[in-house]
Structures are given as structure tokens and as C-alpha cells.
C-alpha positions as a Markdown table, in Angstrom:
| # | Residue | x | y | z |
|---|---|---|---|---|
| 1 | Unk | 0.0 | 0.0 | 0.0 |
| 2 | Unk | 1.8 | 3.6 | -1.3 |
| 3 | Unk | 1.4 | 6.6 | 0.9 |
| 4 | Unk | -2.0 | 8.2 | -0.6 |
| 5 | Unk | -3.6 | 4.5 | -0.1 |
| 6 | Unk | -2.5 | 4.5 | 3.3 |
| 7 | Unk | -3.9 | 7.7 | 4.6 |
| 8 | Unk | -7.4 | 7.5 | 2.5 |
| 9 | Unk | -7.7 | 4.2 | 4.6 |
| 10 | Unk | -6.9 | 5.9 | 7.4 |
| 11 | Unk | -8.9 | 9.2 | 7.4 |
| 12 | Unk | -11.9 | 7.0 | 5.9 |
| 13 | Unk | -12.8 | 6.1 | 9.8 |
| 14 | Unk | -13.4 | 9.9 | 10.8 |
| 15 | Unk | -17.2 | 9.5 | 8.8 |
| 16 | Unk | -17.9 | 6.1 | 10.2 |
| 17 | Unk | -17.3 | 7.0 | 14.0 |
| 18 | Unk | -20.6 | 6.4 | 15.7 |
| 19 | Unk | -20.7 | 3.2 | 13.9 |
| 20 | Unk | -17.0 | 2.6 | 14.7 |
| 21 | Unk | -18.2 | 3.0 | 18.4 |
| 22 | Unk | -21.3 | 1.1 | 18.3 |
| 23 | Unk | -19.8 | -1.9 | 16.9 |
| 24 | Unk | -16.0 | -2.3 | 17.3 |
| 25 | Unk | -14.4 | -4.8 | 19.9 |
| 26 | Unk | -12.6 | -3.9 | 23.2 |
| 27 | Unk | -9.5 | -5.7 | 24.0 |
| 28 | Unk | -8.7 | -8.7 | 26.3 |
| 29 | Unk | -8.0 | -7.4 | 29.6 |
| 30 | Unk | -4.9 | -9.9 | 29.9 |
| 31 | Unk | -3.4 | -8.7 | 26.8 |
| 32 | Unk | -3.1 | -4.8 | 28.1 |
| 33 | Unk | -2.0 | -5.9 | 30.9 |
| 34 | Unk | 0.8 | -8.2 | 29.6 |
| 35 | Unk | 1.6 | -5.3 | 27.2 |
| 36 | Unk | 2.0 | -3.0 | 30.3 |
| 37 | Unk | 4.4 | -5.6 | 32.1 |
| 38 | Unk | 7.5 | -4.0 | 31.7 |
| 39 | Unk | 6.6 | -0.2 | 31.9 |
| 40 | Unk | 8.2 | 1.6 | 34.2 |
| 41 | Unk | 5.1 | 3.4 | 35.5 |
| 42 | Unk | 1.0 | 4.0 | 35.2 |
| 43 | Unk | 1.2 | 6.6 | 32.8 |
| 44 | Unk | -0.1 | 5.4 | 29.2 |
| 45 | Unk | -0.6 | 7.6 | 25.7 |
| 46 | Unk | -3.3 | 5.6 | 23.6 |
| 47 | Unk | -2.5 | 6.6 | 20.3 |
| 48 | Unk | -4.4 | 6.9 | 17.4 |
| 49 | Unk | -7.4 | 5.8 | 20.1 |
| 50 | Unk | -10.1 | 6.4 | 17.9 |
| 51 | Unk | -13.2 | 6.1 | 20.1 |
| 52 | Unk | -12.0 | 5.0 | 23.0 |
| 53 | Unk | -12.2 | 1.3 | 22.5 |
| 54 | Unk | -8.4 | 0.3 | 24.2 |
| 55 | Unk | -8.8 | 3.4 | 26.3 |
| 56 | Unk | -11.7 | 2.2 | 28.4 |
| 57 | Unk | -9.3 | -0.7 | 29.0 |
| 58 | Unk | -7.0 | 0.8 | 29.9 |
| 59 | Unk | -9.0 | 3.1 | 32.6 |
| 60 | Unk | -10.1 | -0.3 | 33.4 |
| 61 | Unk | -7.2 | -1.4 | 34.6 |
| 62 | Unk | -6.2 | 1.9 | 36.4 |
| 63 | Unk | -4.0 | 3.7 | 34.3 |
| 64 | Unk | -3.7 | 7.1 | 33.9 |
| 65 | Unk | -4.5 | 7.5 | 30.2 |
| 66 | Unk | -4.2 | 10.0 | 28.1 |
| 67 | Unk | -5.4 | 9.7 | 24.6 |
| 68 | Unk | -4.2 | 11.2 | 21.1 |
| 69 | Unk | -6.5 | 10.7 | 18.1 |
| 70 | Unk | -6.4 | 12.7 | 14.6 |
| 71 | Unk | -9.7 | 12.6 | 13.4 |
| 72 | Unk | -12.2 | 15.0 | 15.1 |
| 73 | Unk | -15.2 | 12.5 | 15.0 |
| 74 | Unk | -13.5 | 9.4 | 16.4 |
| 75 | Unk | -12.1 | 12.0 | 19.2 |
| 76 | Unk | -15.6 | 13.4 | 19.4 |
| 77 | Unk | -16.6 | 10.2 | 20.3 |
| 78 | Unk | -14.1 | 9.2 | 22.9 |
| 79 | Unk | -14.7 | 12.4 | 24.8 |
| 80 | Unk | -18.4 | 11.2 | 24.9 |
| 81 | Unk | -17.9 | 7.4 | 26.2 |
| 82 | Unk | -14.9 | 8.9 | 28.5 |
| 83 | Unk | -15.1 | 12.4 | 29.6 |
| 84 | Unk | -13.2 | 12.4 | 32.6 |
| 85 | Unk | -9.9 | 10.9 | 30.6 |
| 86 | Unk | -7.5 | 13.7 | 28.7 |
| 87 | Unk | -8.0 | 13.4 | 25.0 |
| 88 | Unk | -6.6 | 15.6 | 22.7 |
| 89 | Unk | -6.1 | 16.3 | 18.8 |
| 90 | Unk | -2.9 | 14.7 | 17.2 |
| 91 | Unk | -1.3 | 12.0 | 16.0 |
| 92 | Unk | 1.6 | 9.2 | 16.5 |
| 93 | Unk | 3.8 | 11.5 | 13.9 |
| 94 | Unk | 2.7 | 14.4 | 16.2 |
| 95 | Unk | 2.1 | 13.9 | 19.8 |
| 96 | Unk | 1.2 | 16.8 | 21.6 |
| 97 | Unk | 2.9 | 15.8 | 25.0 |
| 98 | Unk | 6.5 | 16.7 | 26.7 |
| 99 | Unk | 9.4 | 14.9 | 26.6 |
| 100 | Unk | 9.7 | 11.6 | 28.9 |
| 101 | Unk | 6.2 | 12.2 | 29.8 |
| 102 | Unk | 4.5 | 8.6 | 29.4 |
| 103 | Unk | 5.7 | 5.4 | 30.4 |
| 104 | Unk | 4.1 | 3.0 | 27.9 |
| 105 | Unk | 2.8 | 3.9 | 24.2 |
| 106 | Unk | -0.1 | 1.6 | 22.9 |
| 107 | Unk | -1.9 | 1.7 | 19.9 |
| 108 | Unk | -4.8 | -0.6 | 19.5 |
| 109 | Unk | -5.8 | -1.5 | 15.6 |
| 110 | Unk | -3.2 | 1.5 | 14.5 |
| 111 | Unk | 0.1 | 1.0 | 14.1 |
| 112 | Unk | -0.4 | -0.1 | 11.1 |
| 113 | Unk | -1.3 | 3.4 | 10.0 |
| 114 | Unk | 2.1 | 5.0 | 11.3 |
| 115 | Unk | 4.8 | 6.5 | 9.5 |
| 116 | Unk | 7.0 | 5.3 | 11.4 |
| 117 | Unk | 10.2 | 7.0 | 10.4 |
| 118 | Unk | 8.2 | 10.1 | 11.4 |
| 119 | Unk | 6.4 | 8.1 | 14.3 |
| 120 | Unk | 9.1 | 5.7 | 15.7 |
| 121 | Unk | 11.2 | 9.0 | 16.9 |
| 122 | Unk | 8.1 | 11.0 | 17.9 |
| 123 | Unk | 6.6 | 8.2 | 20.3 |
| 124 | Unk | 10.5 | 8.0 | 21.3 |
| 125 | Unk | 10.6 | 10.9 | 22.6 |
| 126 | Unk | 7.6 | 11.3 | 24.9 |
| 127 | Unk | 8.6 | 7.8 | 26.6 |
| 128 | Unk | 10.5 | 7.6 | 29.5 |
| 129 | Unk | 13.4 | 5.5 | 30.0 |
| 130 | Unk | 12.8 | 1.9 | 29.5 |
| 131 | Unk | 9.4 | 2.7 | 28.6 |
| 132 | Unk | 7.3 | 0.3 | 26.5 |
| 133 | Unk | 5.7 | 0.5 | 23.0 |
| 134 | Unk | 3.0 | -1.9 | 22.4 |
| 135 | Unk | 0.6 | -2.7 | 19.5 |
| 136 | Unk | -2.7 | -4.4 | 19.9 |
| 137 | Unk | -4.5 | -6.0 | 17.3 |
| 138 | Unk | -7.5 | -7.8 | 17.1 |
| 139 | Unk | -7.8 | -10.9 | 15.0 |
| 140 | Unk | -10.9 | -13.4 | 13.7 |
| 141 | Unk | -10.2 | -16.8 | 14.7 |
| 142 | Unk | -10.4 | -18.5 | 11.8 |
| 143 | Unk | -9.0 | -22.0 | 13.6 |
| 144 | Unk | -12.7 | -22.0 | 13.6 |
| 145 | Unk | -14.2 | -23.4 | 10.7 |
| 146 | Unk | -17.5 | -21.0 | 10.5 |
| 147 | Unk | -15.0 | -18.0 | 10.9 |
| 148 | Unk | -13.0 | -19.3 | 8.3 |
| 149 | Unk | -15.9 | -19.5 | 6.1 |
| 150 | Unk | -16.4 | -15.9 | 7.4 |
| 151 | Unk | -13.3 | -14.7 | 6.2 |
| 152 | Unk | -13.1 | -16.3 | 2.9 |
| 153 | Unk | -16.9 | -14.6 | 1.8 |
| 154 | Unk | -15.4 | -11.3 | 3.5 |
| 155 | Unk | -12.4 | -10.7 | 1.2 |
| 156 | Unk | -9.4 | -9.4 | 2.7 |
| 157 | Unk | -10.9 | -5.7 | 2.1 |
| 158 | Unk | -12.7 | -6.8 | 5.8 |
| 159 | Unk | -10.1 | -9.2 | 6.5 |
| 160 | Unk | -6.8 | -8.7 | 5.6 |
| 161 | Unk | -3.5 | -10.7 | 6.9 |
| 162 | Unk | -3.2 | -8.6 | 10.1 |
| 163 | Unk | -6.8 | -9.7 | 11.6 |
| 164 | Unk | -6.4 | -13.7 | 11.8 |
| 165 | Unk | -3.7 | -15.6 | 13.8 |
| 166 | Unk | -2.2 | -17.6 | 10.8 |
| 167 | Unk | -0.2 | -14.2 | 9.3 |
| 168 | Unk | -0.5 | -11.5 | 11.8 |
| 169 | Unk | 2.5 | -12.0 | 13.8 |
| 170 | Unk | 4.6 | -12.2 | 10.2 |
| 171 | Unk | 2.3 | -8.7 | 9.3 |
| 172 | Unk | 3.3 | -6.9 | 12.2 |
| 173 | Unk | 6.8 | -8.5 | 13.6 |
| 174 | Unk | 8.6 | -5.4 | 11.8 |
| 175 | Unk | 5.9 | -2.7 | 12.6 |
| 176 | Unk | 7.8 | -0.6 | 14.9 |
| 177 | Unk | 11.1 | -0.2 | 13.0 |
| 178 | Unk | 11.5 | 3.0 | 11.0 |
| 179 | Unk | 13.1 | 2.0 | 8.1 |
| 180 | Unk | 16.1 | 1.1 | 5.9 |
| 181 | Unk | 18.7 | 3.5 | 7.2 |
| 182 | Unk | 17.3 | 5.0 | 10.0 |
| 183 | Unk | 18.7 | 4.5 | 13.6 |
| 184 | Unk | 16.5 | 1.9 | 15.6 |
| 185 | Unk | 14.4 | 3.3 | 18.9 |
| 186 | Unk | 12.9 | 0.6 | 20.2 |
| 187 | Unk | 14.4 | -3.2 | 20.7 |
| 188 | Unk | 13.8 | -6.8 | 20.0 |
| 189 | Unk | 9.9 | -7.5 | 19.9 |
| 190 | Unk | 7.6 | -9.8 | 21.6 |
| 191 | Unk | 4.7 | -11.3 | 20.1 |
| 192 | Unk | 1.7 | -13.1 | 22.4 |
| 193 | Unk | -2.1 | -13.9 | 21.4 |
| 194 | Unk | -5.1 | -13.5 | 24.4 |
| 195 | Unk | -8.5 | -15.4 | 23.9 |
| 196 | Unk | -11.0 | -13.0 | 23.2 |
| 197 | Unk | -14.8 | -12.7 | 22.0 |
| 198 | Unk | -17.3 | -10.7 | 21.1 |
| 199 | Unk | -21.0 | -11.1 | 21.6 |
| 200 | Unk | -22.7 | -10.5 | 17.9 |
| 201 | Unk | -25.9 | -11.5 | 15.7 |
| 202 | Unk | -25.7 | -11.5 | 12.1 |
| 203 | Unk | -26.6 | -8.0 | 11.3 |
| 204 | Unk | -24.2 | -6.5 | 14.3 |
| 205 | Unk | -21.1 | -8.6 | 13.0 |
| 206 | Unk | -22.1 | -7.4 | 9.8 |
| 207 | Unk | -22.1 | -4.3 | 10.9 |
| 208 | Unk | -18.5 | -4.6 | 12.7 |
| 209 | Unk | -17.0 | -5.5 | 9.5 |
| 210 | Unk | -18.5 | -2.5 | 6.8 |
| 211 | Unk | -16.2 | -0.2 | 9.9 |
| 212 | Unk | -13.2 | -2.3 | 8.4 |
| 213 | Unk | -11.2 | 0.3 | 6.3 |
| 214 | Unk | -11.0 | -1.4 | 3.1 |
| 215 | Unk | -14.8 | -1.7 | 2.9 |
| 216 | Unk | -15.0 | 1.9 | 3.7 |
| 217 | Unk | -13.2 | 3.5 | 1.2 |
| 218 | Unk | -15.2 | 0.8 | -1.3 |
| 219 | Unk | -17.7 | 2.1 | -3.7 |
| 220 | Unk | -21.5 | 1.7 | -2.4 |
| 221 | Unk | -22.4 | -0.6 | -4.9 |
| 222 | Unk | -19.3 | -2.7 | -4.3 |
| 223 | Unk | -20.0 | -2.0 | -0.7 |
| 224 | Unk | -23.3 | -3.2 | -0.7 |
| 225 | Unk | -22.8 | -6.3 | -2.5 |
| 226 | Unk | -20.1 | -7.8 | -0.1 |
| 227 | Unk | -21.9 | -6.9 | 3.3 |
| 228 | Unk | -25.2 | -8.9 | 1.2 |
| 229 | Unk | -23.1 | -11.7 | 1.1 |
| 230 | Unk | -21.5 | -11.5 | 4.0 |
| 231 | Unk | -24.7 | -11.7 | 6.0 |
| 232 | Unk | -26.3 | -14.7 | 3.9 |
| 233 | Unk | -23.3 | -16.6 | 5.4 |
| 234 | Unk | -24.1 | -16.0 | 8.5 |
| 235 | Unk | -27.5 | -16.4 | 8.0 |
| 236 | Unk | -26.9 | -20.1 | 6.5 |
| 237 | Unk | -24.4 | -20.9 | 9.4 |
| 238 | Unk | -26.8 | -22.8 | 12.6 |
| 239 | Unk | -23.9 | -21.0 | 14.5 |
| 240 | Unk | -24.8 | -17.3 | 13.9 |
| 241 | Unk | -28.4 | -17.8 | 12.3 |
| 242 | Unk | -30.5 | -17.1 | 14.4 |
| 243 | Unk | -29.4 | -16.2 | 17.9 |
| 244 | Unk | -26.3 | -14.0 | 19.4 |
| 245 | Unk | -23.2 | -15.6 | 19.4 |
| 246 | Unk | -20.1 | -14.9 | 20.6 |
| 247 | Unk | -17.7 | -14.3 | 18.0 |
| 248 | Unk | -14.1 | -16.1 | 18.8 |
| 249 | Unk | -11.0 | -14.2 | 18.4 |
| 250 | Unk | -7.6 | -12.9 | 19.9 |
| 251 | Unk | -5.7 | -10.4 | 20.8 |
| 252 | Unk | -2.2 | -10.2 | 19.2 |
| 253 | Unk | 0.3 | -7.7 | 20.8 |
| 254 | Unk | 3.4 | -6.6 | 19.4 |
| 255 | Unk | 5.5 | -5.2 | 22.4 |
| 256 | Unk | 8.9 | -3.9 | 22.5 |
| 257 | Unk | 11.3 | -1.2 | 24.6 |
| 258 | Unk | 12.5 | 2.2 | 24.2 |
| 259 | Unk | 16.6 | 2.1 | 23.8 |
């Protein structure tokens, strides 16, 4: 994906936020805190937190959050669901915090999106000592045979190679590194999954998926068509027919430490 591609994906979220809310996962609880092991403190930057998904976590679990999003109606959002945490306008390229003034960086569904050779020294800089990057994504289990079936008839528009177990630790082992020629921040990473669900009907899983960013940025017709088929699967499947169901999956995190 060139440049352009990359940010039309990721600006396409901005129109899609109340929906983004409405039907986006959380995070396993043991895979925030395993990505918080090592930080040297309790104070976290989610970045690129979109609507507060990872950040409700993260309050959760008692951190002091602070989160940085770009686009004003995912932040809109957040400041709704969470108003008593600190969110503010900006981005991982951009962070508009002092120096040394986090102790862990996690980004949940959006390090993909990072220019890193911009990012890597940015979120370098506001992490203390020893302080801990961490990417969280989460995947479809498709070691389960209707979920496979699921992400065949999706297409990797709604799932691409980052959001099953079978490619996303390849995907995303390299993530934080800026870049031929550029000096390295961060060191050697650590990869580990988290069982994870999420309780869904047809039309709500549906639903989850058309806030992927490849079937945003799709044209309506196209659009259209592959949600229609997406929801006759589900509708055949006597898993997801007719009744909620909990939707298996994981949570992959890509850790590593500040140099």
C-alpha cells in the first residue's frame, strides 16, 4: 500500500465514527495488561485511540490515560464514552505531550497506520526510560471453521492478513522499525495472542465489518454487495443464524522497549 492509499484508509474512519463506536471490539484485559508488564510506570498515551475502545481498558485497569486521536469525529466520540480521561487532537507523527512524559505507548488497531520514520522518533521521545511500546490488534479466529468461512466470503478488504492468527504475527513482527537506514528506537519485539470474544448477531457482526477500512473507502455498490453476502453466510451458518453468538478471536500484541 503507497502513501496516498495508506492515509485515504486511514482518514476514511473519521465519517464512520458512531458506527466505529457502536460496533468495534474492546481488548482482552490480559493482553493490556501483559503489554503494560514491563513499563516503568502507570502513565499510558493511547495513540491513534479512535473512540476509546483500548482506552476504556485501559481506565479499566487503572491507568492514567491519556489519549491522542487525529480525526475529530473518532475523538468526538471518545470524549463522549470517557469524559473524565484527557484526549486531545494529534497524531503518533505528532504527539502533543512533553518529553519523557509517558511510560508506555499503545496503539490498538493502529500502528499499522504509522509512518513510522516520522512516528518511531516521535513516540521515542515522549517515553520515558525503559518505557514500552505496544501494539494491539484484534484478529478473527479463523481456527474455527464458520469463521473461516467468514473470512473467505469477507475478502481481505474486511479481512486482511493482520486480523487472523495464521499471518499477523509475520504482518506486524517489523511494525515498529523506521526503516532502511534510520537509527532503531525501540528493541527486539515480543509477540503473544489473548483469547478474546465478542457477543454479535448476524446484522451486528455485519455491521462490525462494513467499519473495516477497506470496505469503507469501497464504492457503495461494491459496498453493498459484499456486506449482502457477508450476511447470507451467517444467515446459513446454525452458529450465527438465528441467535447472538459470541464471535471467537484474539488479541495479538506486538510489544517492544525504548533504547
Amino acid at each position: 500500500m503507497d502513501q496516498d492509499e495508506r492515509h485515504l484508509h486511514a482518514s476514511s474512519f473519521g465519517a464512520a465514527a458512531v458506527a466505529y463506536a457502536e460496533h468495534r471490539p474492546d481488548y482482552a484485559q490480559a493482553a493490556v495488561r501483559w503489554a503494560l508488564e514491563p513499563a516503568p510506570g502507570p502513565r499510558v498515551l493511547d495513540i491513534g485511540a479512535g473512540t476509546g475502545k483500548l482506552t476504556a481498558t485501559l481506565v479499566a485497569l487503572g491507568a492514567e490515560v491519556i489519549a491522542v486521536e487525529p480525526a475529530s469525529g473518532m475523538l468526538s466520540e471518545l470524549r463522549r464514552a470517557l469524559p473524565d480521561v484527557r484526549a486531545l487532537s494529534g497524531s503518533a507523527e505528532a504527539i502533543p505531550l512533553p518529553d519523557a512524559s509517558v511510560d508506555a505507548v499503545l496503539a490498538g488497531n493502529a500502528m499499522h497506520w504509522f509512518d513510522m520514520a516520522v512516528a518511531g522518533p516521535e513516540i521515542a521521545r515522549v517515553l520515558a526510560p525503559d518505557g514500552v511500546l505496544a501494539g494491539l490488534w484484534n484478529l478473527l479466529d479463523d481456527r474455527v471453521d464458520w469463521v473461516a468461512g467468514l473470512a473467505w466470503v469477507s475478502g481481505s478488504a474486511a479481512v486482511g492478513p493482520r486480523d487472523t492468527p495464521a499471518r499477523w504475527r509475520t504482518e506486524t513482527a517489523g511494525m515498529h522499525r523506521p526503516g532502511t537506514g534510520e537509527a532503531a528506537r525501540f528493541g527486539s519485539p515480543e509477540q503473544a495472542e489473548f483469547p478474546h470474544g465478542q457477543r454479535r448477531t448476524a446484522d451486528s457482526l455485519a455491521s462490525t465489518l462494513a467499519t473495516r477500512a477497506g470496505v469503507l473507502v469501497m464504492p457503495e455498490q461494491e459496498r453493498q454487495a459484499m456486506l449482502g453476502r457477508i450476511r447470507a453466510f451467517l444467515e446459513s451458518r446454525p452458529e450465527t443464524a438465528s441467535r447472538e453468538f459470541t464471535l471467537p478471536m484474539l488479541t495479538g500484541v506486538l510489544r517492544v522497549r525504548r533504547l
